[in-house]
GROMACS .gro file of C-alpha atoms in nm:
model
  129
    1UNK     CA    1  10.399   8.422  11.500
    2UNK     CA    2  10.195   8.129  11.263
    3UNK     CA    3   9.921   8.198  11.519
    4UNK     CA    4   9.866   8.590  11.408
    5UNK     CA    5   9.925   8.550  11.081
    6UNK     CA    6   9.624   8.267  11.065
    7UNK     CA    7   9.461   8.480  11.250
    8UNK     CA    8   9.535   8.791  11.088
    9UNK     CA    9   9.435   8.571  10.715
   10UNK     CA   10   9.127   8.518  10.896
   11UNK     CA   11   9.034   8.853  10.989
   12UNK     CA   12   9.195   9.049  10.650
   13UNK     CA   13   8.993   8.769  10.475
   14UNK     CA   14   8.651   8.863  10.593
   15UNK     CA   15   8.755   9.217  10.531
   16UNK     CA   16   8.768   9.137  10.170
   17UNK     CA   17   8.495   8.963  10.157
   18UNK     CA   18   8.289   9.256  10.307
   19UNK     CA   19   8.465   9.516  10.013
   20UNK     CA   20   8.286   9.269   9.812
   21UNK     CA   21   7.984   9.257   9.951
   22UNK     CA   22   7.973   9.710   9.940
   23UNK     CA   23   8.089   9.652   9.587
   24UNK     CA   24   7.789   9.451   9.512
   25UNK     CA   25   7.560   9.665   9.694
   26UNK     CA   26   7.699  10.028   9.501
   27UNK     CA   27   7.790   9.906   9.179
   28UNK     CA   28   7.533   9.620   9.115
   29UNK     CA   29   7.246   9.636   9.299
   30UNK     CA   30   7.276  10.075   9.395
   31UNK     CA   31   6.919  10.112   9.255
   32UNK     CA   32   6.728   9.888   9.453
   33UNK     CA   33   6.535  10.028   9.737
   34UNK     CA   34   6.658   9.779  10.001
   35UNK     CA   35   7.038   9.925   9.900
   36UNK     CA   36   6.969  10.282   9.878
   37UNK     CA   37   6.797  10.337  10.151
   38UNK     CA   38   7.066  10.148  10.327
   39UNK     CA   39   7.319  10.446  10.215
   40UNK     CA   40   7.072  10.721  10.311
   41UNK     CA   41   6.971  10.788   9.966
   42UNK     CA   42   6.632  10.971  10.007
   43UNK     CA   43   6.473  10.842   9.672
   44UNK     CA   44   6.476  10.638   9.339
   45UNK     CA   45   6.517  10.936   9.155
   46UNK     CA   46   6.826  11.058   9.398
   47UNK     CA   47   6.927  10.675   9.380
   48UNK     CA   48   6.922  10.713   8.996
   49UNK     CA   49   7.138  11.034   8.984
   50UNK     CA   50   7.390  10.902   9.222
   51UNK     CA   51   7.460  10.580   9.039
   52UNK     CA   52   7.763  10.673   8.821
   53UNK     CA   53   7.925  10.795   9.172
   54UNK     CA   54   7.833  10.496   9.372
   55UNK     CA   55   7.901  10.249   9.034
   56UNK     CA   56   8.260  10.404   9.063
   57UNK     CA   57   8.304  10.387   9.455
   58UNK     CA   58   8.243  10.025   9.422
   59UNK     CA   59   8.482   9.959   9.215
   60UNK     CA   60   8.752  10.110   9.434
   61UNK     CA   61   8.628   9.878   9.709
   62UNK     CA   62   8.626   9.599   9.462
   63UNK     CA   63   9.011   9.648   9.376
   64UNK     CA   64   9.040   9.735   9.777
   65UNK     CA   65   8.906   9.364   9.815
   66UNK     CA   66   9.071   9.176   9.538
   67UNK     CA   67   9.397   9.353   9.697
   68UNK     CA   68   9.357   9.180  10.032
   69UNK     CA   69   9.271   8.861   9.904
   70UNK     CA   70   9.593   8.876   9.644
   71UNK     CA   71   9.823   8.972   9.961
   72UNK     CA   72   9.686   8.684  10.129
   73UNK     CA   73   9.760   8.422   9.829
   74UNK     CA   74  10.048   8.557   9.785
   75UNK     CA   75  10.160   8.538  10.173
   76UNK     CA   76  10.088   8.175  10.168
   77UNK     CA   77  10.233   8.079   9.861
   78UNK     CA   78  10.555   8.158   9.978
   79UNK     CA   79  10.638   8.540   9.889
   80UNK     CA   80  10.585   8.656  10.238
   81UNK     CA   81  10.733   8.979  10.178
   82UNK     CA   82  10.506   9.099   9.898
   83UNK     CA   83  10.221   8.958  10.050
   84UNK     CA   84  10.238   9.052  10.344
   85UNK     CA   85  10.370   9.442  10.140
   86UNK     CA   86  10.030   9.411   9.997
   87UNK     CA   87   9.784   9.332  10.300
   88UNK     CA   88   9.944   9.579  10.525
   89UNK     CA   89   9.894   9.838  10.211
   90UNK     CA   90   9.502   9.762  10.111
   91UNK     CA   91   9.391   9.705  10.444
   92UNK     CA   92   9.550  10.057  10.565
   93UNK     CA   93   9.356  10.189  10.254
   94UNK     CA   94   9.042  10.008  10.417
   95UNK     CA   95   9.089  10.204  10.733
   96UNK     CA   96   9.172  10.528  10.618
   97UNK     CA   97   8.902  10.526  10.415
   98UNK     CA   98   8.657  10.470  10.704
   99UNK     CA   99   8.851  10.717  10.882
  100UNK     CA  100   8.739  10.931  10.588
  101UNK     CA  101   8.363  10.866  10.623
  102UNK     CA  102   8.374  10.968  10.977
  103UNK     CA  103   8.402  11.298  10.846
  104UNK     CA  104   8.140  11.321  10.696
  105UNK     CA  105   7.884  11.366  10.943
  106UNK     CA  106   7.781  11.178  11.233
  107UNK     CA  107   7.506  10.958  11.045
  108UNK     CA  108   7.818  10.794  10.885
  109UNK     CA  109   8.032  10.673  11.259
  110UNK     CA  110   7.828  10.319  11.209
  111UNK     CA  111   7.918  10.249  10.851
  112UNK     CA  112   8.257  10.398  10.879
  113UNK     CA  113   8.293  10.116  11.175
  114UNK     CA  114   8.148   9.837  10.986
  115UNK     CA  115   8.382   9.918  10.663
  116UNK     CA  116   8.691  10.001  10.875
  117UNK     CA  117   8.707   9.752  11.195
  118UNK     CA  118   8.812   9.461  11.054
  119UNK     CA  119   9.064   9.570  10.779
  120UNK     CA  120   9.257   9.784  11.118
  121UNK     CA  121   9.211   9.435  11.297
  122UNK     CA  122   9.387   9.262  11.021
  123UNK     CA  123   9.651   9.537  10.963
  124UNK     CA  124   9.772   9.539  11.309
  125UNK     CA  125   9.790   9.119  11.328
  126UNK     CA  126   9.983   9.130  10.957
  127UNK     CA  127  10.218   9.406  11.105
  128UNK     CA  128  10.323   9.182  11.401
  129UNK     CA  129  10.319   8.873  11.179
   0.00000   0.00000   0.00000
């Protein structure tokens, strides 16, 4: 069972990290060209409109993120229950939220991949850990 759950750290882990990394890219750095372009956004000017929106979203993958990583601490620091309570919750979260995306439209299959792959991964390893 150690084996999964180092595993599992491993994989919910870089799942957080990535959270981070969208957070950055829709709440900090949305207006760039080399970001909003990335999301489909068809211009600076759309970019500039859909900042409050993509400012918020962020956030929620920020807290999605700092969720995962908290679980994790706390998993390891001996309260197994709750951490282990709170991985299995944000990284379900994760994956329904890519789930989500896929409806959408079919432009959005890759992303919703990317965002939701690992934090299933990790869900499935913490559930059997």
């Amino acid at each position: 069972m150690a084996v999964i759950a180092v595993i599992g750290t491993v994989v919910v882990a870089l799942a957080a990290l990535l959270h981070g990394y969208i957070f950055l890219m829709e709440s900090v750095w949305w207006t760039r060209p080399s970001t909003w372009k990335r999301f489909g956004v068809a211009d600076q000017s759309a970019a500039d409109t859909t900042r409050p929106m993509a400012y918020n979203q962020g956030f929620y993958n920020l807290f999605l993120g700092i969720g995962a990583a908290l679980g994790l601490v706390l998993f390891w620091a001996g309260a197994a229950p709750v951490g282990k309570t709170l991985v299995l919750f944000t990284t379900a979260c994760m994956a329904l939220a890519a789930a989500v995306l896929t409806t959408t439209g079919r432009g959005y299959l890759r992303p919703a991949l990317v965002q939701g792959t690992l934090p299933l991964i990790g869900f499935v390893l913490f559930a059997f850990a």
